[in-house]
Short mmCIF file of C-alpha atoms in Angstrom, two decimals:
data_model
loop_
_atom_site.label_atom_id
_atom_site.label_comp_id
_atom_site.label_asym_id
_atom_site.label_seq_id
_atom_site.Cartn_x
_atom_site.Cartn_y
_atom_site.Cartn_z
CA UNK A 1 73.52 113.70 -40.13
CA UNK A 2 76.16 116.11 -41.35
CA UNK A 3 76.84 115.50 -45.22
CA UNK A 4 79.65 116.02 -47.43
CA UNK A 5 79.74 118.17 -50.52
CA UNK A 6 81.90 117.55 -53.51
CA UNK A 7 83.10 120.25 -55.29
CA UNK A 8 83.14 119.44 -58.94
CA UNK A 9 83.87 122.97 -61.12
CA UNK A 10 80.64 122.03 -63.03
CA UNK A 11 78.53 122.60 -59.76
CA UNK A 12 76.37 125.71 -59.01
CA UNK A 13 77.28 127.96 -56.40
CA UNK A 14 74.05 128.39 -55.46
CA UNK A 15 71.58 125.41 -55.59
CA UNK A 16 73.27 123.34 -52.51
CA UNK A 17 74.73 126.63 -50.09
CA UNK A 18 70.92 128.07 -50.63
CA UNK A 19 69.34 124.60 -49.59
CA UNK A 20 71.74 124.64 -46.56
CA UNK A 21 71.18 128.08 -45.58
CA UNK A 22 74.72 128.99 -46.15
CA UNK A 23 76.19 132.28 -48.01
CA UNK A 24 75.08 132.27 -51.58
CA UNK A 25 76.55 132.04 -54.15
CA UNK A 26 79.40 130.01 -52.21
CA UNK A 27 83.25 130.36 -52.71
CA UNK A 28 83.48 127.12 -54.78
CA UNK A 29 81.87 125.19 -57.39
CA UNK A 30 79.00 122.73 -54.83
CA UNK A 31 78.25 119.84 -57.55
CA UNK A 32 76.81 116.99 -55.23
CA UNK A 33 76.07 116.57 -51.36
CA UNK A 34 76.52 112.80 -50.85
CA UNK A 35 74.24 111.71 -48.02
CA UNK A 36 75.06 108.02 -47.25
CA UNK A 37 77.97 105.77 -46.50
CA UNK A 38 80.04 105.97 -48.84
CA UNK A 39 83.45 104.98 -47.66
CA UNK A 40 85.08 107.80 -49.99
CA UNK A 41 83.05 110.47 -48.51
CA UNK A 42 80.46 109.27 -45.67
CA UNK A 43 77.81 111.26 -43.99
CA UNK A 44 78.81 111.01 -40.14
CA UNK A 45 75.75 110.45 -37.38
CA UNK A 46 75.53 112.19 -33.86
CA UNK A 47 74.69 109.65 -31.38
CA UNK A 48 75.25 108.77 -27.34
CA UNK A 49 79.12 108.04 -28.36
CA UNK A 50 79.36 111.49 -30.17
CA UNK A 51 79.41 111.79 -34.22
CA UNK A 52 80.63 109.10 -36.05
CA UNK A 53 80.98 107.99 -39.65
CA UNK A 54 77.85 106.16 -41.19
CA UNK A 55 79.55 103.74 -42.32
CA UNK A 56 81.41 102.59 -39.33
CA UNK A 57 78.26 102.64 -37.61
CA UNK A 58 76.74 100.17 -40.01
CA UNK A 59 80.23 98.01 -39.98
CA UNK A 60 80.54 98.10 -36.38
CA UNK A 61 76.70 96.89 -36.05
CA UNK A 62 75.24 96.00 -39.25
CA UNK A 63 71.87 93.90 -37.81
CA UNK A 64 71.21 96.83 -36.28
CA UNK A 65 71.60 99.24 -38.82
CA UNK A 66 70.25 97.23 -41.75
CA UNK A 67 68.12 94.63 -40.38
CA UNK A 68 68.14 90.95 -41.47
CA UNK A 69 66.67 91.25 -44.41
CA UNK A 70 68.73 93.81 -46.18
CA UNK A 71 71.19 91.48 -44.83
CA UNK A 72 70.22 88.80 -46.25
CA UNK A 73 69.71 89.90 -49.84
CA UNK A 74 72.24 92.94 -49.97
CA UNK A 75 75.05 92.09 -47.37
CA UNK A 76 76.73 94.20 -44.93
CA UNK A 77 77.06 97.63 -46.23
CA UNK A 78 74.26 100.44 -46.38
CA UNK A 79 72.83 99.36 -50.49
CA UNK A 80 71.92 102.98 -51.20
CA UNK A 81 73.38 105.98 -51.72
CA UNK A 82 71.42 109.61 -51.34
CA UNK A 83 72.77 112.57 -53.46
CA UNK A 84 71.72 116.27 -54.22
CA UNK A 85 72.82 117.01 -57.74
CA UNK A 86 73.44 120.55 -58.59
CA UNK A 87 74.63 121.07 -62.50
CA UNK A 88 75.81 124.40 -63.90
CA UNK A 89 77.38 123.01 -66.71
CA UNK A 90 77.30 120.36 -68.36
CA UNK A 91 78.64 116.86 -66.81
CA UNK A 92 80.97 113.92 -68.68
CA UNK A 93 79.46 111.45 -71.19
CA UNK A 94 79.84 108.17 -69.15
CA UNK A 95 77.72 104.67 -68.32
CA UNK A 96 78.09 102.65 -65.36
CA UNK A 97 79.14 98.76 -64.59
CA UNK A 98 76.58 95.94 -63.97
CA UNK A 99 77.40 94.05 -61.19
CA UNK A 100 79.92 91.51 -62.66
CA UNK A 101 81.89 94.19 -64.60
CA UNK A 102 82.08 96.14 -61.42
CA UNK A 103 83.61 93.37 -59.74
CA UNK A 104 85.95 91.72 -62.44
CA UNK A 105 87.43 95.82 -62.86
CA UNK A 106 87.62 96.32 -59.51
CA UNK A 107 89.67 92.85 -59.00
CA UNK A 108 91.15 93.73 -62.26
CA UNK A 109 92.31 97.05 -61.08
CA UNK A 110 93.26 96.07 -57.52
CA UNK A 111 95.65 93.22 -58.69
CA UNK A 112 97.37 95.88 -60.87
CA UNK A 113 98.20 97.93 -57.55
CA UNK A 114 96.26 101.63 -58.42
CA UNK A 115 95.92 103.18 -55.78
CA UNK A 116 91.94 103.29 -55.16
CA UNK A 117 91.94 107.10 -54.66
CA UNK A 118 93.74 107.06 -57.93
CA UNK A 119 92.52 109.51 -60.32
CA UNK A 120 93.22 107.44 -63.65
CA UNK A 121 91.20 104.31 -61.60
CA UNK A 122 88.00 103.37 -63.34
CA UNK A 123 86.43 100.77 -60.60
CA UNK A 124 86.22 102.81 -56.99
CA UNK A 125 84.93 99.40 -55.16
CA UNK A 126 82.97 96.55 -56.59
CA UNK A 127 79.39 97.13 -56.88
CA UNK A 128 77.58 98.12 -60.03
CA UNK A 129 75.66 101.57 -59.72
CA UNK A 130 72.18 101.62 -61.49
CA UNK A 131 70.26 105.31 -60.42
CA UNK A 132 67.40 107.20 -60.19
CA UNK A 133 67.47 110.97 -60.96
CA UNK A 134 64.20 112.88 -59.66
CA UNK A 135 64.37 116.71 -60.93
CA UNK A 136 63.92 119.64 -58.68
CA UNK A 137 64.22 122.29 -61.10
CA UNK A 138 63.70 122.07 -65.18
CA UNK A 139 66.81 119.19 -65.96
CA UNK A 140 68.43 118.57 -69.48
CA UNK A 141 70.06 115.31 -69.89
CA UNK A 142 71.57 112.99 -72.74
CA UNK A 143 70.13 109.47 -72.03
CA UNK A 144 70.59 105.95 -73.90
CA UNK A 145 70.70 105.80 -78.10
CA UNK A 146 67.98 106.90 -79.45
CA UNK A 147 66.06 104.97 -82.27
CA UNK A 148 68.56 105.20 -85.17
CA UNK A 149 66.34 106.11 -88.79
CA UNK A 150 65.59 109.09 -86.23
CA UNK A 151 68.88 109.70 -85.71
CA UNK A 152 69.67 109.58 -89.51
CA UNK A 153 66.80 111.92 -90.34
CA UNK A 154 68.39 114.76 -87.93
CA UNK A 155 72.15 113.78 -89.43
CA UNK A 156 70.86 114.65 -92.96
CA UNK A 157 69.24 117.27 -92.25
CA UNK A 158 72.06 118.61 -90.73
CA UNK A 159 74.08 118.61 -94.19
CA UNK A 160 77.48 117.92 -93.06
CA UNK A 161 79.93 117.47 -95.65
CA UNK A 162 82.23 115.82 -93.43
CA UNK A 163 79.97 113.95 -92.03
CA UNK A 164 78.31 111.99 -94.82
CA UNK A 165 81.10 109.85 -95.21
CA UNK A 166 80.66 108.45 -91.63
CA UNK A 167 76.65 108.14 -92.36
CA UNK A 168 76.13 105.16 -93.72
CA UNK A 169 77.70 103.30 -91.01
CA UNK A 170 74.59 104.36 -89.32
CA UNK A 171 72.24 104.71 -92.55
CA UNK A 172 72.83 101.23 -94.03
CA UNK A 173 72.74 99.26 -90.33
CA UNK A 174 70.04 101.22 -88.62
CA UNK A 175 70.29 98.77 -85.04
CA UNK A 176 72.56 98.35 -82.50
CA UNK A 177 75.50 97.18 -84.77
CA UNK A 178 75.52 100.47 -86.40
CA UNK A 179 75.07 102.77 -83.46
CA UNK A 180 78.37 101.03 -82.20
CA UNK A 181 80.21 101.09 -85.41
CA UNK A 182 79.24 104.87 -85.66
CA UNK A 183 80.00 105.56 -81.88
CA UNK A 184 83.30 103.58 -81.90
CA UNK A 185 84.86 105.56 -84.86
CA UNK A 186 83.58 109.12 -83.78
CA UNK A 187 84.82 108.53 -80.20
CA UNK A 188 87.97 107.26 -81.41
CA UNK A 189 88.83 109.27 -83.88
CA UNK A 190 92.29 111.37 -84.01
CA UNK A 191 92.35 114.90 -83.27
CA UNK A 192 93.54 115.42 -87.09
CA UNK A 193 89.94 114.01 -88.40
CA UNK A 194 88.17 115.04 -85.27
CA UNK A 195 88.97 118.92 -85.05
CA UNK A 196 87.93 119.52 -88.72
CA UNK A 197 84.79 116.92 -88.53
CA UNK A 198 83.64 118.79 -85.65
CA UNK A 199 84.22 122.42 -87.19
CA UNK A 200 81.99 121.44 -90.22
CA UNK A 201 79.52 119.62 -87.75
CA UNK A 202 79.27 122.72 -85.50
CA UNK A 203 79.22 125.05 -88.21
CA UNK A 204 76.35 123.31 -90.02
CA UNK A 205 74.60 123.44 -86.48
CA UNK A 206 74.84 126.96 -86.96
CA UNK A 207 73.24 127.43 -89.92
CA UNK A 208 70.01 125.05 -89.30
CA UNK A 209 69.19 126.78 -86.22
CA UNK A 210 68.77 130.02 -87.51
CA UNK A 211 67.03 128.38 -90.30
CA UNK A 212 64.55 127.15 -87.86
CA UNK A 213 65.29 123.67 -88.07
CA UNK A 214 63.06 120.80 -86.99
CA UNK A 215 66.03 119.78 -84.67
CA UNK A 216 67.36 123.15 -83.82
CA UNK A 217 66.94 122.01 -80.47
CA UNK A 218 69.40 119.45 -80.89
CA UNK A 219 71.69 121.07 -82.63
CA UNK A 220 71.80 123.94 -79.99
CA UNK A 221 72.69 121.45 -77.88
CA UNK A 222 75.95 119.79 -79.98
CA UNK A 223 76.79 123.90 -80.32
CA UNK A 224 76.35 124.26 -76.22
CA UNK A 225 78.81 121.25 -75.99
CA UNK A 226 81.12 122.16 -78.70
CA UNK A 227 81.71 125.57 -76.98
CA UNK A 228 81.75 124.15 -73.62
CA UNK A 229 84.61 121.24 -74.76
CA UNK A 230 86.17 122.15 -78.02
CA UNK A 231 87.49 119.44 -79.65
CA UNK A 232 86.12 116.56 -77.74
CA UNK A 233 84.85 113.59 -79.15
CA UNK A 234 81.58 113.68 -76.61
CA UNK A 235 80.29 116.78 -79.04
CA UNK A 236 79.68 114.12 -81.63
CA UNK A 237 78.56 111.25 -79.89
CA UNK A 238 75.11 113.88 -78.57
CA UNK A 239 73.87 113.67 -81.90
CA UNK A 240 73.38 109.87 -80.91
CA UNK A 241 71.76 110.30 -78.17
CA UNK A 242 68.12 111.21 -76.63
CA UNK A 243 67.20 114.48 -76.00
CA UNK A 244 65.50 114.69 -72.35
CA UNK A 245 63.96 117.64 -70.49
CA UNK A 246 62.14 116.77 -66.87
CA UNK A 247 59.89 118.77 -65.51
CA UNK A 248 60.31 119.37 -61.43
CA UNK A 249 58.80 116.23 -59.77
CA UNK A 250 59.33 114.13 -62.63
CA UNK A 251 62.28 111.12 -62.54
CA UNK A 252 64.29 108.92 -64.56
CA UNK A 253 65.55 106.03 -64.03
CA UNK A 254 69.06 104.76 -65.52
CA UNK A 255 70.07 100.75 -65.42
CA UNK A 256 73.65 99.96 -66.24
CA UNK A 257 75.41 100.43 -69.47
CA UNK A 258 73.08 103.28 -70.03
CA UNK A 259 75.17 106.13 -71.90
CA UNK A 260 74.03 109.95 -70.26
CA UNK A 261 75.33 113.22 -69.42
CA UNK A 262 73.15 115.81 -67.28
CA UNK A 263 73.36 118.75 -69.10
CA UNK A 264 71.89 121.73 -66.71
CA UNK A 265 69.29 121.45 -63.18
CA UNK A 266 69.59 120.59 -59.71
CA UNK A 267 68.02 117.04 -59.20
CA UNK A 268 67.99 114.52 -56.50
CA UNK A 269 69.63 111.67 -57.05
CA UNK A 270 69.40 107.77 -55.83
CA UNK A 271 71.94 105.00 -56.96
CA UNK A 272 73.62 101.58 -55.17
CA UNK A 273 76.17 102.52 -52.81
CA UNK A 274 78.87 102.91 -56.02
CA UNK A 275 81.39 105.39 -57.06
CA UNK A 276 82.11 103.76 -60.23
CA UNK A 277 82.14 105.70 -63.30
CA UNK A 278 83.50 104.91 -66.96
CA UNK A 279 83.96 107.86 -68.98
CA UNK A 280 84.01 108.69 -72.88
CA UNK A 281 83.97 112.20 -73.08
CA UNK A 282 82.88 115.48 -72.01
CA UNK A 283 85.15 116.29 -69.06
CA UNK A 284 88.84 117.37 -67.73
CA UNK A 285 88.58 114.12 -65.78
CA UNK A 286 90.25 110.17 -66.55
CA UNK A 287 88.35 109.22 -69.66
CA UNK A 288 89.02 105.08 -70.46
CA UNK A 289 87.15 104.81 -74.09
CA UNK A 290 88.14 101.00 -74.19
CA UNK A 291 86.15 100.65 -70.65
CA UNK A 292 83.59 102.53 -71.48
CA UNK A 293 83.11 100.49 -75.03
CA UNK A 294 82.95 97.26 -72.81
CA UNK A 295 79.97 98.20 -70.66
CA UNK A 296 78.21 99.96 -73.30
CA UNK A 297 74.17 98.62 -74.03
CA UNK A 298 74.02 100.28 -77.64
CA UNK A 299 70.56 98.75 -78.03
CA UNK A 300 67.97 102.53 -78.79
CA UNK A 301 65.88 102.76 -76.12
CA UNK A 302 63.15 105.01 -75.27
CA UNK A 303 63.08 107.44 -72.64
CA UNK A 304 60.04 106.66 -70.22
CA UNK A 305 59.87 109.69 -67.74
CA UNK A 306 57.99 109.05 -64.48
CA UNK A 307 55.56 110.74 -62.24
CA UNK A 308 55.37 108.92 -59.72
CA UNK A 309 52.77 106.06 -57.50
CA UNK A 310 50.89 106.59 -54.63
CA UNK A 311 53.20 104.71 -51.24
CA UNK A 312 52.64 103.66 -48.48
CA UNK A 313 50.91 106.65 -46.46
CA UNK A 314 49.08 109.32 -47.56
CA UNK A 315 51.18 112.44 -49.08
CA UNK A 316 53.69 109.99 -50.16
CA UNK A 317 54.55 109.59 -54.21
CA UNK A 318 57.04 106.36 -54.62
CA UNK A 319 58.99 106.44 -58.25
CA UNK A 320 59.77 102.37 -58.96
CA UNK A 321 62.64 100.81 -60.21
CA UNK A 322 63.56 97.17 -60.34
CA UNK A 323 66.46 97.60 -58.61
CA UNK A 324 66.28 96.12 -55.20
CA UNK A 325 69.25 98.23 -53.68
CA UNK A 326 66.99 101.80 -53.55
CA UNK A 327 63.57 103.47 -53.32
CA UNK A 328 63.33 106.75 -53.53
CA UNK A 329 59.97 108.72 -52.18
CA UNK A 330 58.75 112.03 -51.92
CA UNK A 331 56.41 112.88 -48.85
CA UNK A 332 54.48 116.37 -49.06
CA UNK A 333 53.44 116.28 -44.92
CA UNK A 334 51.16 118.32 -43.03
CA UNK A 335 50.80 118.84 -39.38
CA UNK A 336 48.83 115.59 -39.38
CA UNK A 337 51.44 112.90 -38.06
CA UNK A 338 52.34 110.00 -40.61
CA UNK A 339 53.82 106.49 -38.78
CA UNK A 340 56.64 104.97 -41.38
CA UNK A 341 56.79 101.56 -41.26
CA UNK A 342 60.02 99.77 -42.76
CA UNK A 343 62.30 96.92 -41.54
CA UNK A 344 65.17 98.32 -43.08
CA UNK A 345 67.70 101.94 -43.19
CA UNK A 346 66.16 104.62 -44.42
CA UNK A 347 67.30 108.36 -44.69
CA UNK A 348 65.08 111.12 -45.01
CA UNK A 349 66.70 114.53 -46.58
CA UNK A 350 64.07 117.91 -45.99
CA UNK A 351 63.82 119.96 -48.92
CA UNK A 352 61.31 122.11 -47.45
CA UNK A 353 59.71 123.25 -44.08
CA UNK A 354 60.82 121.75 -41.22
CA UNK A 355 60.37 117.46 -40.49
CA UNK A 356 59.30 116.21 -37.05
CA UNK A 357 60.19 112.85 -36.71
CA UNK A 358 59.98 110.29 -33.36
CA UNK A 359 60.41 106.77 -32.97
CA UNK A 360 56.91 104.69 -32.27
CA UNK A 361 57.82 103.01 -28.80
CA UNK A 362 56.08 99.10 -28.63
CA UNK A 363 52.70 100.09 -27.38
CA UNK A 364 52.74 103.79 -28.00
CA UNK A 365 49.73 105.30 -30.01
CA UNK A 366 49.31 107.79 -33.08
CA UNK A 367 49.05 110.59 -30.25
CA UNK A 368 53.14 110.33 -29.13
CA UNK A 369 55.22 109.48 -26.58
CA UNK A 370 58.58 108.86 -28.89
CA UNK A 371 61.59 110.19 -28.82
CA UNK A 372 61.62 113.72 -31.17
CA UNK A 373 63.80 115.27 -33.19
CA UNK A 374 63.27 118.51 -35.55
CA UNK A 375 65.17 118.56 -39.04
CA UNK A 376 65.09 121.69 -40.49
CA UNK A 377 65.65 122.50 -44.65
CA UNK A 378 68.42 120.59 -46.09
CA UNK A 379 69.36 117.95 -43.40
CA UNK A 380 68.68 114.78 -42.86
CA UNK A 381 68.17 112.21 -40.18
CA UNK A 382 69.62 108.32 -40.75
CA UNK A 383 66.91 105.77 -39.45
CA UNK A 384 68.44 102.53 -38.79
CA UNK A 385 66.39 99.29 -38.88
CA UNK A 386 66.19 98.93 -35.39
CA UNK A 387 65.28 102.06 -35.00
CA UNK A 388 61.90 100.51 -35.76
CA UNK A 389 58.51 102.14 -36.84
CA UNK A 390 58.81 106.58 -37.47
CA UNK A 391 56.48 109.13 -36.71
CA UNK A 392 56.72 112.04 -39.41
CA UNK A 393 54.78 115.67 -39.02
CA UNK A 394 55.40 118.67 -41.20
CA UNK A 395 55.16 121.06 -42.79
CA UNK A 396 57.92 119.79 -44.86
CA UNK A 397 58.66 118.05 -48.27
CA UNK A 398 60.75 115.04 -47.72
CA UNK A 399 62.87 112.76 -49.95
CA UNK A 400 63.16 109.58 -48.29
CA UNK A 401 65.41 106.61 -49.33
CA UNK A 402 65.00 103.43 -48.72
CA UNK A 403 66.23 99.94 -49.99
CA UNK A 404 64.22 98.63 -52.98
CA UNK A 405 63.19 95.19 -51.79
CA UNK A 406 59.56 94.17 -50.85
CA UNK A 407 58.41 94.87 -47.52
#
């Protein structure tokens, strides 16, 4: 597969061209390698007819590609998308669409005439984009509401003049009514009450950090934002939010209407075949706060951080979500070959070493006698589901994704 690489200016230079083996750091920002079939920027196969786009392979032959199941369930188009995430800087405040809001916007959207590659479109195509983010270095991220007394403790602490007046919209409705009430007026909020709010904010920051504070970690983080995007309402709306550091190997897993923003870390990334993004904050890019309101869950949540389940074959650790459009796998292989069995597409991406894979041909052995093909560090090889049963050998370290469904 040859992948495509989106350069967002909060990408590293050097996290994706190292992984490639390319000149390091590169010329340009490298923010995310898409590996998949996405029609806005799809991976393209070599095959017998050349090198092709994946996903006019799939269209042109999806029962071969995808196999009747994923068919059956999931329809016509490849359900998964693969991504290497590589953040600098920090990335926009946003949430993404369940499945019905994804399609009423994008019917919504495409009866108004914009343009799909549009840059002030919200709804890229129809399907709703739940994800998976699986760190590869230490990675800082804003996820979901947290509980709100907690949130109240670290507001008062803070000792914000300006602030207090906004509190007990929080303080005196501590639930999901008053994390919206709270949100909705700080994200909404002209620049005339907003600038000076968030001078007071960021200046009270100030002072409880070198004091030590309790929550000087948070506040460093409002201070990294406020420097990063003066003025922007997404400064505020972090003091909302949970705080999240993952450790390299660990994942998290993020179901619609979930409010984030990845902060720092390069991180491997797993989501329904969806471009669809809403945005409140926390970026040069189209930000649609009336959207973003709609698809909102403001219900706290906690943060459960995952290490991952033992799969199907030995040296392979499987990180669960209920989302039957993706699974996402890491496989740690030897020189010992591993046989693959799945009825469906998969993609493998090497992160590490050097991959050996083969196809099992009916009646073949454990020994060989497949067709081979070496993958070395940072490719990847598209498995279709008639590709049938794999034969993997390393050394390597392997991301492999999958659709979610039961085998």
């Amino acid at each position: 597969m040859h992948n495509r690489i989106r350069p967002y200016a909060w990408g590293s230079r050097t996290t994706i061209a190292e992984l490639l083996g390319e000149p390091s750091p590169s010329a340009h920002p490298q923010a995310e390698l898409w590996v998949g079939a996405h029609p806005a920027d799809s991976s393209t196969v070599v095959g017998p007819d050349g090198e092709r786009a994946l996903v006019d392979v799939v269209a042109d032959d999806p029962e071969a590609a995808l196999g009747g199941r994923v068919r059956k369930h999931l329809g016509d188009r490849l359900p998964f998308l693969l991504k290497v995430l590589a953040a600098a800087e920090p990335l926009s405040l946003q949430a993404h669409p369940s499945a019905d809001q994804a399609a009423r916007g994008f019917a919504a959207e495409e009866d108004a005439g914009i343009p799909r590659s549009s840059p002030n479109r919200n709804y890229k195509d129809s399907s709703h984009k739940p994800e998976l983010v699986y760190a590869l270095t230490e990675f800082r991220a804003l996820c979901g509401f947290r509980d709100p007394a907690h949130t109240v403790e670290i507001l008062q602490e803070l000792g914000s003049p300006r602030l207090e007046h906004y509190l007990g919209l929080l303080s005196g409705q501590p639930d999901a009514g008053g994390i919206r009430a709270f949100f909705s007026v700080g994200i909404t909020l002209p620049s005339s009450a907003l600038d000076p709010l968030l001078s007071d904010v960021l200046a009270c920051c100030v002072d409880r950090v070198r004091e030590g504070s309790r929550f000087a970690d948070e506040y460093r983080t409002t201070l990294e934002l406020g420097e990063r995007y003066p003025g922007d309402p997404g400064v505020l709306a972090s003091l909302l939010m949970n705080h999240v550091t993952l450790r390299p190997g660990q994942a998290l897993s993020l179901p619609a209407g979930n409010l984030h923003a990845y902060l720092s870390g390069a991180a491997i990334e797993i989501m329904a075949n969806s471009d669809n993004v809403l945005r409140g904050g926390l970026t040069p890019k189209h930000v649609d706060v009336p959207e973003l309101m709609r698809v909102l869950d403001f219900a706290p949540v906690a943060v459960p951080l995952q290490d991952g389940e033992p799969g199907d074959v030995p040296d392979e650790v499987v990180f669960a979500t209920p989302f039957p459009e993706f699974r996402l796998s890491r496989l740690d292989l030897g020189d010992e070959p591993r046989t693959l069995h799945h009825d469906g597409p998969q993609v493998l991406l090497v992160f590490e070493g050097e991959l050996r894979v083969e196809r099992v041909p009916d009646g073949a052995d454990a020994a060989g006698g497949g067709e081979a093909l070496t993958v070395p560090r940072g490719r990847s090889v598209w498995v279709a589901a008639a590709d049938g049963p794999i034969r993997v050998s390393g050394p390597a370290t392997v991301f492999r994704a999958r659709d979610g469904l039961s085998d």
